[in-house]
JSON list of C-alpha atoms and ligand atoms in Angstrom, two decimals:
[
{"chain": "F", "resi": 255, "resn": "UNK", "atom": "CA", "xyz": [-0.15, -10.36, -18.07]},
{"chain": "F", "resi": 256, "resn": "UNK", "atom": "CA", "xyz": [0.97, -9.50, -14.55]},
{"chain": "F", "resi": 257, "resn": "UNK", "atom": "CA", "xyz": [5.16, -10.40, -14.60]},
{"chain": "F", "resi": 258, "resn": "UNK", "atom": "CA", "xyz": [5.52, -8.70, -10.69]},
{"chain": "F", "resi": 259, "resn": "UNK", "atom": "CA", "xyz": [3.79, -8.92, -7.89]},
{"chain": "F", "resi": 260, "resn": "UNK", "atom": "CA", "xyz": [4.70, -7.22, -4.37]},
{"chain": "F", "resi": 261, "resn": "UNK", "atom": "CA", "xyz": [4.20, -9.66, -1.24]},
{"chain": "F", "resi": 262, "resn": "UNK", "atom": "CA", "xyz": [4.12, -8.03, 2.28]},
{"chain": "F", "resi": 263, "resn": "UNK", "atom": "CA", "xyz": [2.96, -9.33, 5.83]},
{"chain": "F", "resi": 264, "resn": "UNK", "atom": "CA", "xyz": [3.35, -8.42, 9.27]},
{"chain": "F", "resi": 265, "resn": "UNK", "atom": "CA", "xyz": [4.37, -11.58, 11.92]},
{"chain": "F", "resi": 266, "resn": "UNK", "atom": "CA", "xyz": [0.42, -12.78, 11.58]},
{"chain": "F", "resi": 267, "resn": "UNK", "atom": "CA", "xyz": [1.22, -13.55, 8.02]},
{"chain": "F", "resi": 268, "resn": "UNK", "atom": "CA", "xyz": [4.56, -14.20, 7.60]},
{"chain": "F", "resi": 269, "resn": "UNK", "atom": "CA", "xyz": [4.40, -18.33, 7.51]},
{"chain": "F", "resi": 270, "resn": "UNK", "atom": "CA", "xyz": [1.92, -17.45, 4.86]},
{"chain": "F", "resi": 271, "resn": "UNK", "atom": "CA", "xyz": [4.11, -15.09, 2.57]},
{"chain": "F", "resi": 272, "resn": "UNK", "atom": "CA", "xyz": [6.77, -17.92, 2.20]},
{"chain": "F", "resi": 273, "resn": "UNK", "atom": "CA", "xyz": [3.85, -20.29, 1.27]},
{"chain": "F", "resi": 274, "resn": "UNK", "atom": "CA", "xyz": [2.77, -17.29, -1.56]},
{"chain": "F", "resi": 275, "resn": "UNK", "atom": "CA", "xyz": [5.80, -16.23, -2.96]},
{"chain": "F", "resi": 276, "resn": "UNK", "atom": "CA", "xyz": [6.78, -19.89, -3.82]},
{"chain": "F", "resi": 277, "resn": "UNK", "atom": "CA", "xyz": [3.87, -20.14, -5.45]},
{"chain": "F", "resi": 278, "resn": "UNK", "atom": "CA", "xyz": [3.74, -17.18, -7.27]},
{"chain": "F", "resi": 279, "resn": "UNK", "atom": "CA", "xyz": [7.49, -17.80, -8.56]},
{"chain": "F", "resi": 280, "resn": "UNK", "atom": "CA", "xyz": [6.20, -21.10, -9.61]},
{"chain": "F", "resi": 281, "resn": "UNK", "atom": "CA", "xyz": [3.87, -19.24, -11.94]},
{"chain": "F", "resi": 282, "resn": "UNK", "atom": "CA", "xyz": [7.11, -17.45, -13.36]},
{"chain": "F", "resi": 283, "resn": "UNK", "atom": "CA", "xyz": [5.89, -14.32, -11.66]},
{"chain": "F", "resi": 284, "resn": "UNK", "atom": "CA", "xyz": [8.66, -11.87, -9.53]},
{"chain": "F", "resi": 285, "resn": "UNK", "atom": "CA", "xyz": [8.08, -11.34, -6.41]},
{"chain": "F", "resi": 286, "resn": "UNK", "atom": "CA", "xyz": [9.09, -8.38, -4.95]},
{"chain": "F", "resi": 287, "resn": "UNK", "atom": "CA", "xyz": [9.62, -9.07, -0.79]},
{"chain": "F", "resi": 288, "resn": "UNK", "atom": "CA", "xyz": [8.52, -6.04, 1.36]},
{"chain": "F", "resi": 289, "resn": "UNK", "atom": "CA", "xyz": [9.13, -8.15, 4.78]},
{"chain": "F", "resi": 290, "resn": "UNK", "atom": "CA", "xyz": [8.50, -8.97, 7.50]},
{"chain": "F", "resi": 291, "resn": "UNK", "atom": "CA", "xyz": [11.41, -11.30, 7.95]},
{"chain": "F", "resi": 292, "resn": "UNK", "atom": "CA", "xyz": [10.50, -13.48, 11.46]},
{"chain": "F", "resi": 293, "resn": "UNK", "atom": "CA", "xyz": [7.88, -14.31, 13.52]},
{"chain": "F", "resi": 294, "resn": "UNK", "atom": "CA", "xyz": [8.53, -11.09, 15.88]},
{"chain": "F", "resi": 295, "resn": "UNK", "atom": "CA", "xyz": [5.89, -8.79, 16.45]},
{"chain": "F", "resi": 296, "resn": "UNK", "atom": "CA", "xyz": [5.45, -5.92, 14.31]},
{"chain": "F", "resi": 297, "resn": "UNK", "atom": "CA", "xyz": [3.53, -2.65, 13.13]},
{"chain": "F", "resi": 298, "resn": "UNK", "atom": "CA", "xyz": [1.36, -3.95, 10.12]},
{"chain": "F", "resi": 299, "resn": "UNK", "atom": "CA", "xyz": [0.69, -0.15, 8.41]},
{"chain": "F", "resi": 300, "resn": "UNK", "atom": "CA", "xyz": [4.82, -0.25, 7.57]},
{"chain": "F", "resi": 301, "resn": "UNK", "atom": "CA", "xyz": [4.31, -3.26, 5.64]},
{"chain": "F", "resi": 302, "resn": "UNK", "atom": "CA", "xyz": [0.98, -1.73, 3.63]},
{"chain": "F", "resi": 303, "resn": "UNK", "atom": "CA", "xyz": [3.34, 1.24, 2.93]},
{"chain": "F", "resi": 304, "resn": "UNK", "atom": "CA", "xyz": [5.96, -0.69, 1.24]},
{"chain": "F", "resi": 305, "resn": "UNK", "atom": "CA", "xyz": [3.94, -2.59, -0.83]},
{"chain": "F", "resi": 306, "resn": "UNK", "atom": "CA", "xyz": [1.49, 0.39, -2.09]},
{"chain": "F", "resi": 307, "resn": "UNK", "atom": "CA", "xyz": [4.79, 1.87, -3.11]},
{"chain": "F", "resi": 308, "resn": "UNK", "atom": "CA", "xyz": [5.60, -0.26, -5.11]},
{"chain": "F", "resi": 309, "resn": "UNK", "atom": "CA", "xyz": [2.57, -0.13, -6.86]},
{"chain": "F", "resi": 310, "resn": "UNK", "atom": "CA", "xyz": [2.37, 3.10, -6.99]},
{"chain": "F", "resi": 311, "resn": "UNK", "atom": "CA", "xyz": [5.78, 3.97, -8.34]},
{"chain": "F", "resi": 312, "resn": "UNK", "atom": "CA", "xyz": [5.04, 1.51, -11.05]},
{"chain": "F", "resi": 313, "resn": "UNK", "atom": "CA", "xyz": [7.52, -1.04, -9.90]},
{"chain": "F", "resi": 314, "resn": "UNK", "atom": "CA", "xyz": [5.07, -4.10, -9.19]},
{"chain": "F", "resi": 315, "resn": "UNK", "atom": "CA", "xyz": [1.57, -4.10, -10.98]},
{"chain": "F", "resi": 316, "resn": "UNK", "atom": "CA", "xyz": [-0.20, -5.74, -7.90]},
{"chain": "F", "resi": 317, "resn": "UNK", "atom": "CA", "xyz": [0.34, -6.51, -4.75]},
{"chain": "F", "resi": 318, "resn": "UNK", "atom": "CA", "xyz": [-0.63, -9.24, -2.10]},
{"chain": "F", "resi": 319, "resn": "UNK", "atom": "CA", "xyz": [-1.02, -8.15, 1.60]},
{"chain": "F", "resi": 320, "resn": "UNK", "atom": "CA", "xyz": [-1.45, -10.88, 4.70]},
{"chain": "F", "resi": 321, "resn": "UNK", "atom": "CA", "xyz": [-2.02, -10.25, 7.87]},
{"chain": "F", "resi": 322, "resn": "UNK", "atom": "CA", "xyz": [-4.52, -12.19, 10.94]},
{"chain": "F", "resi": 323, "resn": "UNK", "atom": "CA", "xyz": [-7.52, -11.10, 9.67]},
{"chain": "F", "resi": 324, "resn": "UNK", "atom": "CA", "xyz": [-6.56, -9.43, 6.66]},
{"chain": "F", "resi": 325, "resn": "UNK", "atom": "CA", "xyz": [-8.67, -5.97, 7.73]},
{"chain": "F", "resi": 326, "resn": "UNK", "atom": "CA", "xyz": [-5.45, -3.88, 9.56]},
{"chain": "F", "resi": 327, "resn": "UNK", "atom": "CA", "xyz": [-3.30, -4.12, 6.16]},
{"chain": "F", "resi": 328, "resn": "UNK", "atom": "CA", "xyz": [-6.24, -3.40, 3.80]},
{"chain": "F", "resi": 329, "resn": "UNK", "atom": "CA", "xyz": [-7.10, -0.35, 5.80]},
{"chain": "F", "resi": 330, "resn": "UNK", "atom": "CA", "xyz": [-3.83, 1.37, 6.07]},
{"chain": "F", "resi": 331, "resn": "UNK", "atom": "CA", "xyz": [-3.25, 0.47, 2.22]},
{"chain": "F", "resi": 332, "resn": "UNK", "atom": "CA", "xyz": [-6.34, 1.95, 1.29]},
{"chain": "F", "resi": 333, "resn": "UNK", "atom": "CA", "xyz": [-5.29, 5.14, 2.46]},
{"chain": "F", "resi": 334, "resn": "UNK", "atom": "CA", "xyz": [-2.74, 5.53, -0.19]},
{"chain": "F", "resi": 335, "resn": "UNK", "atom": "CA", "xyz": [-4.01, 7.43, -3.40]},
{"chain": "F", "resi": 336, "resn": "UNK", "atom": "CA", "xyz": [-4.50, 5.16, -6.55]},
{"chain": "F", "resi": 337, "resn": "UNK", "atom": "CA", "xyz": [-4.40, 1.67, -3.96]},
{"chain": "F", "resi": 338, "resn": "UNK", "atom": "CA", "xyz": [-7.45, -0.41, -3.90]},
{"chain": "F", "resi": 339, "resn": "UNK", "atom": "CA", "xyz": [-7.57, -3.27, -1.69]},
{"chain": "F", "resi": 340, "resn": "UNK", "atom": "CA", "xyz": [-9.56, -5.62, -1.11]},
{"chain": "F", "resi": 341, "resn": "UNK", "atom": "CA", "xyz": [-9.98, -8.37, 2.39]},
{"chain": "F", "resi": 342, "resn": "UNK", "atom": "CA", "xyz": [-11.37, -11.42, 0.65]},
{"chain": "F", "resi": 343, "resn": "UNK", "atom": "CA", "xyz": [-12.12, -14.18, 2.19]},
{"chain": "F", "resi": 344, "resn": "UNK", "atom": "CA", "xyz": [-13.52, -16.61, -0.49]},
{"chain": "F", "resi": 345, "resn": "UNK", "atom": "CA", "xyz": [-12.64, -16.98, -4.29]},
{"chain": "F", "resi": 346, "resn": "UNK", "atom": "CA", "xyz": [-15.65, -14.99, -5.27]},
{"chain": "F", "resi": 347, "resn": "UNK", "atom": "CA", "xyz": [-14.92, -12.01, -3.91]},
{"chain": "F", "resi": 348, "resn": "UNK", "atom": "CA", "xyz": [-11.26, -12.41, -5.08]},
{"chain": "F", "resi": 349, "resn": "UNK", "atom": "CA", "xyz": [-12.61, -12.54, -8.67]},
{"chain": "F", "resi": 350, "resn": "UNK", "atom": "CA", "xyz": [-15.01, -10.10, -8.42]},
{"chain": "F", "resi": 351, "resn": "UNK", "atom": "CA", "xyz": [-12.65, -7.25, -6.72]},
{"chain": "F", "resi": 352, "resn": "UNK", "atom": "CA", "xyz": [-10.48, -7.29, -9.95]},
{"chain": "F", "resi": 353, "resn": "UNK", "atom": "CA", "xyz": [-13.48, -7.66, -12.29]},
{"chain": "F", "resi": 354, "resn": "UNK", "atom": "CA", "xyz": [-15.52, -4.82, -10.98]},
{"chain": "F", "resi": 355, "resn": "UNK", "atom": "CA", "xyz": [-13.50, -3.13, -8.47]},
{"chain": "F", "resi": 356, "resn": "UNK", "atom": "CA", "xyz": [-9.92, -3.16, -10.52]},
{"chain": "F", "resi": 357, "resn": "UNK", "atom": "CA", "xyz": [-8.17, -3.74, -7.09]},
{"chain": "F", "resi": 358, "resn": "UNK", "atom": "CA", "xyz": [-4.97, -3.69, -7.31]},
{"chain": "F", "resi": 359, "resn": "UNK", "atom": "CA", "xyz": [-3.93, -5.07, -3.55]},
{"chain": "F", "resi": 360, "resn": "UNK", "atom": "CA", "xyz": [-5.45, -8.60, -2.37]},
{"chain": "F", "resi": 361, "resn": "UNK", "atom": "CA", "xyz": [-5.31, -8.32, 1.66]},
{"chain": "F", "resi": 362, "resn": "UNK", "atom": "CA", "xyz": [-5.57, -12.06, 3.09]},
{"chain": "F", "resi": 363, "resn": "UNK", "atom": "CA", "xyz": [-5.93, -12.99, 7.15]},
{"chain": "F", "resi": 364, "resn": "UNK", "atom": "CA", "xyz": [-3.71, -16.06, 7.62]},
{"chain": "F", "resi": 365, "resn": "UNK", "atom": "CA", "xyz": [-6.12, -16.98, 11.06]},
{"chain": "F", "resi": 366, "resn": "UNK", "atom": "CA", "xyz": [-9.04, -16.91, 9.14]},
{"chain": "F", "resi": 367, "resn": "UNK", "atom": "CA", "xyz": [-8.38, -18.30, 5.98]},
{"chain": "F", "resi": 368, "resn": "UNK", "atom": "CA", "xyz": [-6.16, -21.92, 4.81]},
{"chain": "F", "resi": 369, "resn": "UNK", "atom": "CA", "xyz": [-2.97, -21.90, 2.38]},
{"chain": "F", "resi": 370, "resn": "UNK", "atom": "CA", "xyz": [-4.97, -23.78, -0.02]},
{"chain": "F", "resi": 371, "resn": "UNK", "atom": "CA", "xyz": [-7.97, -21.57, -0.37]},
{"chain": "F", "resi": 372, "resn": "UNK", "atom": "CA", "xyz": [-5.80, -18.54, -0.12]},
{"chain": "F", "resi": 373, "resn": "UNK", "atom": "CA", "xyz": [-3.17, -19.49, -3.36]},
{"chain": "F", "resi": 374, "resn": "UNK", "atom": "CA", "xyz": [-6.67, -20.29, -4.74]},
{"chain": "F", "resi": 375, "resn": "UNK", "atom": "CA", "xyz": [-7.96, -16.62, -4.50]},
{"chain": "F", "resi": 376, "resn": "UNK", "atom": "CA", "xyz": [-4.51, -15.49, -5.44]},
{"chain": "F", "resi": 377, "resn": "UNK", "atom": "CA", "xyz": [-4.63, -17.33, -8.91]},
{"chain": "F", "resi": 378, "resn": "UNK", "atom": "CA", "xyz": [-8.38, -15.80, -9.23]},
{"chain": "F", "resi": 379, "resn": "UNK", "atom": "CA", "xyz": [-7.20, -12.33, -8.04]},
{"chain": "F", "resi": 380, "resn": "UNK", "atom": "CA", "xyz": [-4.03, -12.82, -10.92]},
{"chain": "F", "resi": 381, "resn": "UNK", "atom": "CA", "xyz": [-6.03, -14.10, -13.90]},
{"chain": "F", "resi": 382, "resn": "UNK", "atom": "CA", "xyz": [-8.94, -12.05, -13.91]},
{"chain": "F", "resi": 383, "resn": "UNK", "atom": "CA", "xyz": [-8.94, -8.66, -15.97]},
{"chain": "F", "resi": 384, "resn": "UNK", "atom": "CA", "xyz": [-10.61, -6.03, -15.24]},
{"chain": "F", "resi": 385, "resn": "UNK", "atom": "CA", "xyz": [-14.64, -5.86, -17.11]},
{"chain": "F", "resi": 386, "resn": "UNK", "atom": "CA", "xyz": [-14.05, -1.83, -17.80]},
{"chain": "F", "resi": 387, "resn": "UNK", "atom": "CA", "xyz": [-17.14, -0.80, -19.26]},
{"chain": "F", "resi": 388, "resn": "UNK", "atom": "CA", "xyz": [-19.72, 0.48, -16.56]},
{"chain": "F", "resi": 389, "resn": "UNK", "atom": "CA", "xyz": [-17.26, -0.22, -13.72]},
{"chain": "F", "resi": 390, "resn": "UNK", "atom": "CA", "xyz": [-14.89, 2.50, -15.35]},
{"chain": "F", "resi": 391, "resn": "UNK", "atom": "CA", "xyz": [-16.58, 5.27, -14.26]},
{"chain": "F", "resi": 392, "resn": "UNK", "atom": "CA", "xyz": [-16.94, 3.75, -10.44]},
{"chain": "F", "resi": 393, "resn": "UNK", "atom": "CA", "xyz": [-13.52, 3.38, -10.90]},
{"chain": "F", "resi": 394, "resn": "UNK", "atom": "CA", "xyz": [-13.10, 7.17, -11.63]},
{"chain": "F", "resi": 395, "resn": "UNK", "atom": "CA", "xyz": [-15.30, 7.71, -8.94]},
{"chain": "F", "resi": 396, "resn": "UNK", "atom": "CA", "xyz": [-13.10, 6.00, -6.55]},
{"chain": "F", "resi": 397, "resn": "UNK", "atom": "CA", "xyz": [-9.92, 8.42, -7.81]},
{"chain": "F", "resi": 398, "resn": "UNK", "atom": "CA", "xyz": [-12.06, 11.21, -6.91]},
{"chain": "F", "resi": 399, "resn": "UNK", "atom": "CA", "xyz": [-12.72, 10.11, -3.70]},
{"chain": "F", "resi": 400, "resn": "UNK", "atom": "CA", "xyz": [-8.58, 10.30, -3.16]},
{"chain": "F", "resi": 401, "resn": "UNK", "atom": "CA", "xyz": [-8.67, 13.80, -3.62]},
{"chain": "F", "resi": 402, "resn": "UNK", "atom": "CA", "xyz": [-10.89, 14.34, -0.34]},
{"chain": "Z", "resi": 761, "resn": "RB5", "atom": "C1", "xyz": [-1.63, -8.68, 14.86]},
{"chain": "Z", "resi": 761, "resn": "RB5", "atom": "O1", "xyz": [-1.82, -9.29, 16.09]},
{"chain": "Z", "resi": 761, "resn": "RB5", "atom": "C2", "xyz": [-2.98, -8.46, 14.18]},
{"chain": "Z", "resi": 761, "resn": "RB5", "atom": "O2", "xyz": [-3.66, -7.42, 14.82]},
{"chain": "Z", "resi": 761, "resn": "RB5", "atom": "C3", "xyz": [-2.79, -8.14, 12.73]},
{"chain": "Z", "resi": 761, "resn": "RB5", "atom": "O3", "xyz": [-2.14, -9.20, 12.11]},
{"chain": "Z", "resi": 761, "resn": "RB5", "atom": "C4", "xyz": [-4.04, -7.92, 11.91]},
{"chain": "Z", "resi": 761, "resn": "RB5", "atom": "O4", "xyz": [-4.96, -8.94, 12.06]},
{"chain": "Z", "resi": 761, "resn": "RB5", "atom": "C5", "xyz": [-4.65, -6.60, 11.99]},
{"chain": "Z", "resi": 761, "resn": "RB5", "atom": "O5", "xyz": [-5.66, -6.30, 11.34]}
]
């Protein structure tokens, strides 16, 4: 059962963090707030730093990046050893990433996708469990890949 969840965005997403995090407290779920705080401009790889450390120092168990299309923020999170992340843009592919892929980051794009459809891929991304089996050893494969 996921109890904490890390939330970041850069300005692109920020209207859309609020949205999430009320939602995901509604669910009884922490959220842990790695910024931004305003509408200013900023650097979206700070904000995919903070919340892949806090996955990967065990602190949150997932985390949910937003930016305008989503792509920047998965990116520069996937660059950090152990982080998958995933830029979904429909419900399917938000299931699937945790079934098969075990991704542990959901990158959204708040100018390409609505609030409704997004806390919909969010519950999808949250309830699924990984299938293990096959997708294990792709898995393992992927943790290789880190070490290159
Ligand atoms: C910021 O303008 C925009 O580039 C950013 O939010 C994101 O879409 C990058 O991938």
């Amino acid at each position: 059962m996921v109890k904490k969840i890390a939330v970041g965005c850069d300005h692109g997403g920020f209207i859309y963090k609020g949205v999430i995090a009320n939602h995901l407290q509604s669910k009884g779920i922490e959220v842990i707030d790695c910024g931004c705080d305003s509408l200013d401009s900023v650097d979206y790889p700070v904000y995919a730093d903070k919340v892949c450390k806090k996955i990967t120092e065990g602190e949150a168990q997932l985390g949910i990046l937003i930016c305008g299309t989503g792509i920047g923020m998965s990116i520069a999170a996937n660059k950090h050893k152990g982080i998958r992340a995933a830029a979904c843009e429909n419900t399917f592919s938000a299931r699937m990433t945790r079934a098969h892929n075990d991704a542990n980051i959901l990158c959204l794009g708040a100018r390409v996708i609505g609030t409704g459809l997004a806390l919909d891929m969010i519950d999808l991304f949250i309830d699924t469990p990984f299938m293990g089996e096959r997708h294990t050893a792709r898995v393992n494969m992927l943790n290789e890949l880190d070490k290159k």
